Every structure is written in C-alpha cells, then in structure tokens.
Tab-separated table of C-alpha atoms in Angstrom:
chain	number	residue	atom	x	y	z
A	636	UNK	CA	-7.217	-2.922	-42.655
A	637	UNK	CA	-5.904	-2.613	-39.006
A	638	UNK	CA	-4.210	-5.763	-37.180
A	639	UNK	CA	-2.840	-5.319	-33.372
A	640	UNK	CA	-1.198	-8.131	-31.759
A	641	UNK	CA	-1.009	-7.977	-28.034
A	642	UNK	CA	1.828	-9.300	-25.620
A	643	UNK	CA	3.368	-12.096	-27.627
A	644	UNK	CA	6.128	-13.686	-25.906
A	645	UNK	CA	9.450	-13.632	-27.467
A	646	UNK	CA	11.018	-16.300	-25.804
A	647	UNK	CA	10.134	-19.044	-28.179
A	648	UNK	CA	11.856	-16.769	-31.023
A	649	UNK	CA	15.405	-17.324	-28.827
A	650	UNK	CA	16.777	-19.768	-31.361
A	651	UNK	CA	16.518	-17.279	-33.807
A	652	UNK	CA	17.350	-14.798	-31.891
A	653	UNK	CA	20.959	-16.688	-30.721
A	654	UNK	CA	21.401	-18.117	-34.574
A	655	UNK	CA	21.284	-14.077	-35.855
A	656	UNK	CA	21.861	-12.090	-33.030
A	657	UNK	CA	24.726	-13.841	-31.177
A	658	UNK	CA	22.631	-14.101	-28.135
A	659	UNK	CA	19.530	-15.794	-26.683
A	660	UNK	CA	16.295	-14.010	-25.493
A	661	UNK	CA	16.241	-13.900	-21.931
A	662	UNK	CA	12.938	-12.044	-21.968
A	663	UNK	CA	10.646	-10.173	-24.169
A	664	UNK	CA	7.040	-9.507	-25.110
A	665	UNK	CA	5.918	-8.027	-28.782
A	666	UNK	CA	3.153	-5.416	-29.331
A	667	UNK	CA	2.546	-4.905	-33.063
A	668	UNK	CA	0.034	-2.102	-34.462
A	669	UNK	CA	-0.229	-2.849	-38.145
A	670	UNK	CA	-2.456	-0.273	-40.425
A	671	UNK	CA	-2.638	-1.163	-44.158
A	672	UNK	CA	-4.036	0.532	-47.195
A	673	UNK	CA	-4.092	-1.102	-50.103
A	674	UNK	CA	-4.242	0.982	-53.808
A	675	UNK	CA	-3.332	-0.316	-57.227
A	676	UNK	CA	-1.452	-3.522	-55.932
A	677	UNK	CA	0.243	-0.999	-53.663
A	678	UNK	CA	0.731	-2.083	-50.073
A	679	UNK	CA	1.151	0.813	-47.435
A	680	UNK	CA	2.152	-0.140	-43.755
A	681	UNK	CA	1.683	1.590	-40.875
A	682	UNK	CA	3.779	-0.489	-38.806
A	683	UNK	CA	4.161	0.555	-35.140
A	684	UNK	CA	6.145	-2.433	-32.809
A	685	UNK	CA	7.038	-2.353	-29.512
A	686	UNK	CA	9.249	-4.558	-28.130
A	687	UNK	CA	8.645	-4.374	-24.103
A	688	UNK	CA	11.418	-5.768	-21.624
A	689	UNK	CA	13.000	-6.902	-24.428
A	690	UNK	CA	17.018	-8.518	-22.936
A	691	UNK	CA	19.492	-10.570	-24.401
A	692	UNK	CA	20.506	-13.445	-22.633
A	693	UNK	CA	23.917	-15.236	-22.820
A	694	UNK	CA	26.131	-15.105	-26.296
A	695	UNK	CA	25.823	-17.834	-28.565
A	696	UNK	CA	29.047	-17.868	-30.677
A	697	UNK	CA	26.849	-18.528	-33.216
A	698	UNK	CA	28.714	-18.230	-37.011
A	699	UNK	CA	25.871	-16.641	-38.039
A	700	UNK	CA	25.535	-14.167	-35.978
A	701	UNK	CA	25.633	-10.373	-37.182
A	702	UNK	CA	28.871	-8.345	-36.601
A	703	UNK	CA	26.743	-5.427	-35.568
A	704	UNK	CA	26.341	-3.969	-31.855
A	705	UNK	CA	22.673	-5.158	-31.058
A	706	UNK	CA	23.306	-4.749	-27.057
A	707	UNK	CA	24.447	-1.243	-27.758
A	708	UNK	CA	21.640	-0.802	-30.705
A	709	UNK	CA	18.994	-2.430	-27.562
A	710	UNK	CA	20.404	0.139	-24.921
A	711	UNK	CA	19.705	3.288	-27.908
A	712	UNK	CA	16.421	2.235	-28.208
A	713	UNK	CA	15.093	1.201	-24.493
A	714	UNK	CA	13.443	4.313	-22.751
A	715	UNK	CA	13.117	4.513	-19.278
A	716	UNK	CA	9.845	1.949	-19.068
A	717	UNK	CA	11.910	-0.629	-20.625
A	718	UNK	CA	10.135	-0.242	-23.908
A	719	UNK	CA	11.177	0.246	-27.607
A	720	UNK	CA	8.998	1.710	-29.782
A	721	UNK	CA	9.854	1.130	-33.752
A	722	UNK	CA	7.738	2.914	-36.100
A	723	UNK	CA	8.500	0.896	-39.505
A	724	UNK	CA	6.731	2.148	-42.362
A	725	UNK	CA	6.786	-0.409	-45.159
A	726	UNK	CA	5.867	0.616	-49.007
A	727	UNK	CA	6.080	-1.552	-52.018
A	728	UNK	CA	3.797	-2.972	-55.052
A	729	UNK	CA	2.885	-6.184	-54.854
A	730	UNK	CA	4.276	-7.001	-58.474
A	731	UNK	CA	7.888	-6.528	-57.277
A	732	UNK	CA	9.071	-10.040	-56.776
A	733	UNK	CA	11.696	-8.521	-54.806
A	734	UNK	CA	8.942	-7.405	-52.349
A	735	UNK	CA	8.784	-9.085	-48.502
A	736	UNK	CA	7.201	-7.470	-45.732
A	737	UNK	CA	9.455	-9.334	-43.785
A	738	UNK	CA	12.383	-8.151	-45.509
A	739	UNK	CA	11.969	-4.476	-45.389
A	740	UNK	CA	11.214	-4.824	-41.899
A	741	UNK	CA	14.557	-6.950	-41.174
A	742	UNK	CA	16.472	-3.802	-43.063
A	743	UNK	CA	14.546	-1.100	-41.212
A	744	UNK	CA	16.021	-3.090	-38.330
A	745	UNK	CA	19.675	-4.019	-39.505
A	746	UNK	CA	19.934	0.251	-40.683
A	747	UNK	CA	18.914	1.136	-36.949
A	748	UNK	CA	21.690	-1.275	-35.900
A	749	UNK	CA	24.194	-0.074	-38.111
A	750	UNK	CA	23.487	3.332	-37.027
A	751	UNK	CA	24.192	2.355	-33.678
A	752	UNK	CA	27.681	0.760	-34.621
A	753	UNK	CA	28.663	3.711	-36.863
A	754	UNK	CA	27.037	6.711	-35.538
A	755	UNK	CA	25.565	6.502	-31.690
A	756	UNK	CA	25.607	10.241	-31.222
A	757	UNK	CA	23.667	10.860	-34.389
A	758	UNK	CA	21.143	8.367	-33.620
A	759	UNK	CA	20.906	10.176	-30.205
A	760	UNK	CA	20.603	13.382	-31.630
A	761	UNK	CA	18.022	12.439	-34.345
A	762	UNK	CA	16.035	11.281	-30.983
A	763	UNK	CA	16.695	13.935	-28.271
A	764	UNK	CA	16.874	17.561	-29.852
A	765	UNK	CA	19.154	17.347	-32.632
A	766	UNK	CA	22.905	17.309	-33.595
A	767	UNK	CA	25.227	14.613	-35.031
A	768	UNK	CA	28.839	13.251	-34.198
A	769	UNK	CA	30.005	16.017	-32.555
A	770	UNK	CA	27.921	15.159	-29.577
A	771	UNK	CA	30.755	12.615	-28.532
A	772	UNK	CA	33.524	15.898	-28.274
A	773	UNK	CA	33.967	18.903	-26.429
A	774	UNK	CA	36.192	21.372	-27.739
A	775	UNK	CA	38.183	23.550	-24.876
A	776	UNK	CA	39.968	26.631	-25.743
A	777	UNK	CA	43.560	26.067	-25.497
A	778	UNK	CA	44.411	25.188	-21.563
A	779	UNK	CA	41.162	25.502	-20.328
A	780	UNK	CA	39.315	23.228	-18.442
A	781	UNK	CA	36.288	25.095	-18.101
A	782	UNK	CA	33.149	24.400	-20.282
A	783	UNK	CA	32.277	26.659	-23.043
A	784	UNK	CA	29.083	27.633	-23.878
A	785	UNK	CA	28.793	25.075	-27.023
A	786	UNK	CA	29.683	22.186	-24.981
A	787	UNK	CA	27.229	22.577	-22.203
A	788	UNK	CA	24.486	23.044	-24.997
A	789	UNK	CA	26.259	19.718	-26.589
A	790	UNK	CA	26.194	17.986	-22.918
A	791	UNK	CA	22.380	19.486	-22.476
A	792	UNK	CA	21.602	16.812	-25.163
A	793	UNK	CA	23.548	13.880	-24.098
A	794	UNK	CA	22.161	14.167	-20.472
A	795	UNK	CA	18.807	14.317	-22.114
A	796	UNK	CA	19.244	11.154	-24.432
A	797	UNK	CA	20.882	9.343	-20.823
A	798	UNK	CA	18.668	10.236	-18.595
A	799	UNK	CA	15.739	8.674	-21.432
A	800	UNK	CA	18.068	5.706	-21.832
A	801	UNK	CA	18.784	3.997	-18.569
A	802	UNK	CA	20.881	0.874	-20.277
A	803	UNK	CA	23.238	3.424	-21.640
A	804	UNK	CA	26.582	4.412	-19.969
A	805	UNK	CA	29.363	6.496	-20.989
A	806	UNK	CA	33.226	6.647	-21.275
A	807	UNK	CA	34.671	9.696	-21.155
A	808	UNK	CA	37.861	10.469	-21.835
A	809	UNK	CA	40.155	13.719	-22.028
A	810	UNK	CA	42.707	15.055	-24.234
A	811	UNK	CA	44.498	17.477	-25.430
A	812	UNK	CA	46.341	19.477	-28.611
A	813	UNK	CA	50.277	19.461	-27.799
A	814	UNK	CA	51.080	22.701	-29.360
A	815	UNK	CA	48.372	24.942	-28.487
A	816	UNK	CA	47.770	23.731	-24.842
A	817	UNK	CA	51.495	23.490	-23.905
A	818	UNK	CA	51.924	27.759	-25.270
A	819	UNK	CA	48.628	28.104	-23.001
A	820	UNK	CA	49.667	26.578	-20.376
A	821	UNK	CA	53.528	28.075	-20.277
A	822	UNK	CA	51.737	31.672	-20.379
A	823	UNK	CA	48.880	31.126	-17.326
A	824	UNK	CA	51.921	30.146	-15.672
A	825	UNK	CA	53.623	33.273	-16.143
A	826	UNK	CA	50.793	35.020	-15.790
A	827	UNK	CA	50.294	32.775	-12.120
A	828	UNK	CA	54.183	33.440	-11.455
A	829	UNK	CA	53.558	37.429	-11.694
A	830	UNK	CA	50.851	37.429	-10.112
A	831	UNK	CA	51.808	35.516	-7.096
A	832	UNK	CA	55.502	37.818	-6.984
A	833	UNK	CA	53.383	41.059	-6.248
A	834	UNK	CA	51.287	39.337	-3.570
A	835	UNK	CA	54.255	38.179	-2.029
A	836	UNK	CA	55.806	41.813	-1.830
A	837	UNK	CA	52.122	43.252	-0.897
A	838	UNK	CA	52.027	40.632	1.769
A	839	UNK	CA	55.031	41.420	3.765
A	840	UNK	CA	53.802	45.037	3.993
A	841	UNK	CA	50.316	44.072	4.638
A	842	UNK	CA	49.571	40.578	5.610
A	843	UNK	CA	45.293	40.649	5.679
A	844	UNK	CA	45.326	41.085	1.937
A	845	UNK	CA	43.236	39.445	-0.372
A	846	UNK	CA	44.772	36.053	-1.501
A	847	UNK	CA	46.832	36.074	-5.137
A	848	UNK	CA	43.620	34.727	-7.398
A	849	UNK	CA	41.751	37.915	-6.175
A	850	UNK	CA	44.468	40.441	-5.860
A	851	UNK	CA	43.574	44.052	-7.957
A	852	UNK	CA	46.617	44.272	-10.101
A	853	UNK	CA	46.429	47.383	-12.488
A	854	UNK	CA	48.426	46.974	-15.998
A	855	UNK	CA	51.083	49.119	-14.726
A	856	UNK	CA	52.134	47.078	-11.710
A	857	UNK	CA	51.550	43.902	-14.189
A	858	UNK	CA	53.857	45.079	-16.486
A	859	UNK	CA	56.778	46.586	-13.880
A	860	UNK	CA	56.958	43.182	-12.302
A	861	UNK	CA	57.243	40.882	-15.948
A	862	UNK	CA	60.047	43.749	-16.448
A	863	UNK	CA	61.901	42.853	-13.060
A	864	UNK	CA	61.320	39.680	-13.300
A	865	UNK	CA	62.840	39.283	-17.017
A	866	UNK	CA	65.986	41.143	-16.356
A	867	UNK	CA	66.459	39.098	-13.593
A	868	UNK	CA	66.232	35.874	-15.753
A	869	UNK	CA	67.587	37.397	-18.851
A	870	UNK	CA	70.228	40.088	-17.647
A	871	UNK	CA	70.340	42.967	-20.198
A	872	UNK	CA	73.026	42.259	-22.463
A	873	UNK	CA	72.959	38.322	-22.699
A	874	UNK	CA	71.632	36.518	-25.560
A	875	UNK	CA	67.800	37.196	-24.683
A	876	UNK	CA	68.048	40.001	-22.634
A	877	UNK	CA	67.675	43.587	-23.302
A	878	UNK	CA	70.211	44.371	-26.319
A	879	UNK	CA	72.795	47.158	-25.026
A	880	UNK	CA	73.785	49.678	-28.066
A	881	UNK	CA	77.260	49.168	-29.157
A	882	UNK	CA	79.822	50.396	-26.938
A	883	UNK	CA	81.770	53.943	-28.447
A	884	UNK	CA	85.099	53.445	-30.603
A	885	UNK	CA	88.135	54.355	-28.851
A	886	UNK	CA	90.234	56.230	-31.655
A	887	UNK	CA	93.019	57.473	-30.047
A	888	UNK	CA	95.203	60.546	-31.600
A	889	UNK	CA	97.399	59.972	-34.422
A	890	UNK	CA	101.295	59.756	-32.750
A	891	UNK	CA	103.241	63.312	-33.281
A	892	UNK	CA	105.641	63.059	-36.713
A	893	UNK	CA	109.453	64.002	-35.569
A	894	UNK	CA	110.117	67.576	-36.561
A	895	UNK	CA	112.964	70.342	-36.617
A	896	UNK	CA	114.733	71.260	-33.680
A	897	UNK	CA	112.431	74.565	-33.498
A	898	UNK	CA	109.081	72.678	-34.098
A	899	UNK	CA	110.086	70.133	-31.001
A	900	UNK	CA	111.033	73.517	-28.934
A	901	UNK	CA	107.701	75.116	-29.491
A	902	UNK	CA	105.677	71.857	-28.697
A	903	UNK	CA	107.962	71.509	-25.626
A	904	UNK	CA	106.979	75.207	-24.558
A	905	UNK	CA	103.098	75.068	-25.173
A	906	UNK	CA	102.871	71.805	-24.095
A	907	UNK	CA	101.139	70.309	-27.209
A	908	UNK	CA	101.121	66.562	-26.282
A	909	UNK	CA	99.986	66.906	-22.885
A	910	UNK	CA	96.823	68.994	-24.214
A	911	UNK	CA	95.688	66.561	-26.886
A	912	UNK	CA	96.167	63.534	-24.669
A	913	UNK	CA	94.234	65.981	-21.723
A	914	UNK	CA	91.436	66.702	-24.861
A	915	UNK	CA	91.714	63.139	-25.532
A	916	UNK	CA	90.824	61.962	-22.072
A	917	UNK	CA	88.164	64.443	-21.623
A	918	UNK	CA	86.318	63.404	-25.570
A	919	UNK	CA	86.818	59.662	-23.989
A	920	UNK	CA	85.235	60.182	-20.490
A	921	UNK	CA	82.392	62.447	-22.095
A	922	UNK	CA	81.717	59.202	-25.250
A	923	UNK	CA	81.277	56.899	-21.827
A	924	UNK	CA	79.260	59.149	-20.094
A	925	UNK	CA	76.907	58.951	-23.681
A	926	UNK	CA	77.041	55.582	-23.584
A	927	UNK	CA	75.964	55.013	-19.929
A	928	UNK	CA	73.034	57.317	-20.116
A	929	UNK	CA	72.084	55.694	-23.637
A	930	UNK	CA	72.484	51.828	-21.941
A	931	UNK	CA	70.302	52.611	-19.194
A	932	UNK	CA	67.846	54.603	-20.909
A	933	UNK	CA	67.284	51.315	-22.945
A	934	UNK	CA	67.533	49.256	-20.331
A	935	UNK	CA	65.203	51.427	-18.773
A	936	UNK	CA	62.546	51.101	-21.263
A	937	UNK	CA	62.899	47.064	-21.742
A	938	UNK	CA	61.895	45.129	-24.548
A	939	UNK	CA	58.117	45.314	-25.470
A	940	UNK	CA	55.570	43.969	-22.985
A	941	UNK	CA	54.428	40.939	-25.199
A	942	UNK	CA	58.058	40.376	-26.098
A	943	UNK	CA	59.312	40.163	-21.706
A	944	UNK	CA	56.149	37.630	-21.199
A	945	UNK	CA	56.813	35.907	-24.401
A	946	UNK	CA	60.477	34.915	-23.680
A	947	UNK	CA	59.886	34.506	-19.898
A	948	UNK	CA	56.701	31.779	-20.947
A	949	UNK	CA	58.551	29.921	-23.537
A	950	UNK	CA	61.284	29.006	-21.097
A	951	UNK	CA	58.734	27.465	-18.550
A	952	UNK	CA	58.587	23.924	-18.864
A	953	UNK	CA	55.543	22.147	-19.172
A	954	UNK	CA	56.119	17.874	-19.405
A	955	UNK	CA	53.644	15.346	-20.561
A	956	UNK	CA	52.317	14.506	-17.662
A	957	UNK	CA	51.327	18.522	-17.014
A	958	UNK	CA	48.929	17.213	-20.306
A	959	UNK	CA	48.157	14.545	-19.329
A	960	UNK	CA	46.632	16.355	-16.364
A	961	UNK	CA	44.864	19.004	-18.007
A	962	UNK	CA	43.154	16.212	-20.115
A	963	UNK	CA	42.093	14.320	-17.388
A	964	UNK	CA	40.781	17.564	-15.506
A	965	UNK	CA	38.491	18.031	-18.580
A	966	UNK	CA	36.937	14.703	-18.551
A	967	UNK	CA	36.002	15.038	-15.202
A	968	UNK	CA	34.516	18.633	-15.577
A	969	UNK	CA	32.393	16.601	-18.412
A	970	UNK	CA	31.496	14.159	-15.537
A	971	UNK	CA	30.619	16.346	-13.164
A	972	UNK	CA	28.323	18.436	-15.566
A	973	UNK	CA	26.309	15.541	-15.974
A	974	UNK	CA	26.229	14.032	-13.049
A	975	UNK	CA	25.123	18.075	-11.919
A	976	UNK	CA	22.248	16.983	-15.000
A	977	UNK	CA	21.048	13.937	-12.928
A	978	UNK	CA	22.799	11.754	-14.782
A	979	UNK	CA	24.205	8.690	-12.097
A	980	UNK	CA	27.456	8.441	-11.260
A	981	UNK	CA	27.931	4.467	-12.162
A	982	UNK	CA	26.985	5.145	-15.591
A	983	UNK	CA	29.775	7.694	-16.326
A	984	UNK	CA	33.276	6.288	-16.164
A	985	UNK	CA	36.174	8.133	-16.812
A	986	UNK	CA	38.963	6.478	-19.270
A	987	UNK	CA	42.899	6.818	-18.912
A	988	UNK	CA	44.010	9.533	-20.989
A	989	UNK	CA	45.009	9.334	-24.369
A	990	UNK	CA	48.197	10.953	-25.479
C-alpha cells in the first residue's frame, strides 16, 4: 500500500506545536510518502516526510514543553531549499499493544533531537562525510597557530555540513594548554631573539639584506650567537653559567725547623730559603697559568647547545595574556579557513577566550 500526502499546512498544528515544543508554528507545509507492506500481522513503513519551510514562531513558556534544542535540532536538519527530509522507517507487529505508529514516529523524532542537544558534530558528521565529536576541536601543536593537516580535513567537513545548512552558525573559540604552549612559546622566542641578533650585526655591514624571517643562518653561526648571547646573560662562573673548574690549592712550604749553629751557617751560605720560596713562586705562577688555560678552554667550549637555549628560553617570560593571544590567533585562523571555504562571515563569530 502507498499513501502520499501533498502540502498540508502546519499552521493549524501550532497549538501543539507551542504546548510540546515551546514555540508556535510560524509556517510550515508537510509532504508525507508512506509505503507499507504488510506480512504476518507485521507492519513495515516506508516513511519518507518532509517538512518544507518549516519555522518556529514565538516561545510559549509552555510547562510542557520539551527541554530539548528543537531550534538547533530545526537548523541540523534544514538544507539549503529550506526543506527537511526525515526518512522514518517504522517496524512492529500488530499484536504488540505497545505498538503506535504515532509513537515510534514521535521517538524517531525526540532521538534526532536529542542528538542535536548531545552530539551536533556527530549528527553533522553522520550527514556530511563522516566523523564524530571531534569535529567541534582543532588540535595545534604546541604554539602554533597554523592549521595542521587533520584539522583542515576536520574543517573540510564542517564547511561542508554549513554551507548545506544555512540556519546554522558557529562560535568559535580558542585556547590553549599552559604548560606545553608557554615552553613553545619561550623557545620561538629565543629562537626569534637569535635570529634577529645576527641580522642586526649582518645589517650594519650590509644594509640591503634579506629581512630576519628569511635570513640563511647555517647551524654554526646559530649556535656561536646562543653561546654569546648566554655568557652574556649567564656570565661563566655564576649560578647558571658555564661552571669554572676549581681553582688550584695554594700549599705553601712547610716553615724551616731551628737547627745547629752549622746547619743555620750552611743554609745562610747556599741560600736555602730564598730558593724554595723562588721554587715556590715559580710551582705557584706555573698552577695559575694551568688553571687559566683550563678556565678558558671550558669556557671556550660552553655548555651543550640544547643546554645554552634551554636556560636562555626558560628565563623568557611569557604572561597570560601572551596565551590568551595565541588562543585567540587560532580561532581566527579557524575563521578565516572557512570563511576561505565560502562559508559567510555573519555566521562565524568568534568567542572571548577561555583560560
């Protein structure tokens, strides 16, 4: 058996419709395509109803009313023709007493709904090329604002599902992981801070260089100027610096004991004292010497490379509102890849960003 009904208007079900809903009908016409096979006091429905133009009105404040989203669950389902298309299935046996056509249609309704409340991205996904939940994030690697590859594919499929669902708009907000953006961020600063140093020195040799961002800076030179640049801030020596090896003992020569009257001639006569305090000098001046040569051989060769940059990034400071920055500067790179997707700009708003 087949039944189509044809352009009913909704209006006179706005009573109903502001009772259950919470608001009345401001317009609406009903297509209904009903196929049913019948087997063994089994009812199958094909049950295909479109709901054209379909708007709520004003809110009721009706006690009745469901706690469920139906504007938002409206704006899901509206395509661009201002049509909704519900394909409702409905099985059952006749013998069930708990059996109503009306029923299982109601629930087929109040699950889309409650989708809609609970999960909007999956109910996107399930309609425009897959994916879940994880629609509504973007992951960035740590102080990046720039998309990754999984988030534009992500982003692919919410433009789609906007662009097919003109009543929809989005909030967009940024944020950001404490820990692992504020180490990012204190090390592209250091690694801005170098870079911008050697431009600076290239520059007053040679001022129609490239600017900083596209300066060729080999390892080498990379690595020289962290090492300036950290014995500057951390002098060799000082708590972070470059440790110094431990300065030689001074041991000086054990005093003369008093002997005989001969024993102080003969030291008199060869001069014994003023050789071992001469040999004493000379072991003295010679341990220095070592010790200067060791000191700046060290100094020389620095502390490690990842050590210099690790010590000079941890003492930048980066504040909350350097955060708060970054996490607004990735919302609006999410804007502006979908407004770059055709998506309109007054349907993408941008939210104050949550620490």
């Amino acid at each position: 058996a087949k039944v189509d009904l044809r352009g009913l208007d909704l209006t006179a079900f706005s009573p109903y419709s502001g009772k259950y809903a919470g608001f009345a009908l401001a317009r609406g016409r009903l297509t209904m395509d009903l196929g049913a096979n019948f087997a063994d006091r089994r009812v199958d429905l094909a049950n295909v109803v479109t709901l054209d133009q379909f708007t709520f009105g004003a809110p009721t404040n009706s006690p009745d009313a469901t706690k469920l989203p139906v504007r938002l669950g409206v704006a899901l389902l509206k395509d661009t023709s201002g049509r909704i298309v519900l394909d409702l299935p409905v099985q059952g046996s006749l013998d069930d007493p708990e059996f109503r056509i009306g029923r299982v249609v109601l629930r087929v309704l109040t699950n889309l709904l409650t989708k809609a409340a609970v999960s909007p991205f999956t109910l996107l996904g399930s309609m425009f090329g897959g994916g879940g939940e994880e629609l509504g994030w973007q992951e960035f690697a740590p102080g990046a604002v720039a998309l990754t590859d999984a988030a534009r594919g992500k982003l692919d499929t919410v433009a789609k599902a906007l662009l097919a669902r003109p009543a929809l708009s989005v909030d967009i907000a940024g944020g950001f992981d404490a820990a692992a953006d504020t180490y990012a961020l204190r090390h592209a600063r250091i690694q801005e801070r170098i870079r911008r140093q050697i431009w600076e020195q290239r520059h007053a040799a040679d001022p129609n260089i490239d600017p900083p961002e596209k300066l060729a800076i080999t390892p080498e030179d990379f690595a020289a100027e962290v090492k300036r640049t950290f014995d500057r801030q951390f002098p060799p020596g000082t708590e972070f610096g470059t440790p110094l090896p431990p300065p030689p003992l001074v041991v000086p020569p054990a005093p003369q004991k008093s002997g005989g009257l001969l024993a102080r001639f003969v030291d008199a006569i060869t001069f014994r004292q003023s050789r071992e305090e001469k040999a004493f000098l000379e072991a003295q001046r010679k341990q220095q010497a070592d010790y200067v040569k060791q000191a700046e051989a060290v100094v020389a060769a620095g502390l490690p490379l990842d050590q210099m940059v690790g010590r000079l990034a941890q003492a930048e400071a980066i504040s909350p509102d350097d955060l708060r920055a970054l996490a607004a500067s990735r919302a609006q790179a999410v804007r502006d890849y979908l407004r770059q997707a055709g998506v309109a700009a007054d349907r993408l708003f941008l939210r104050e960003v949550e620490a």
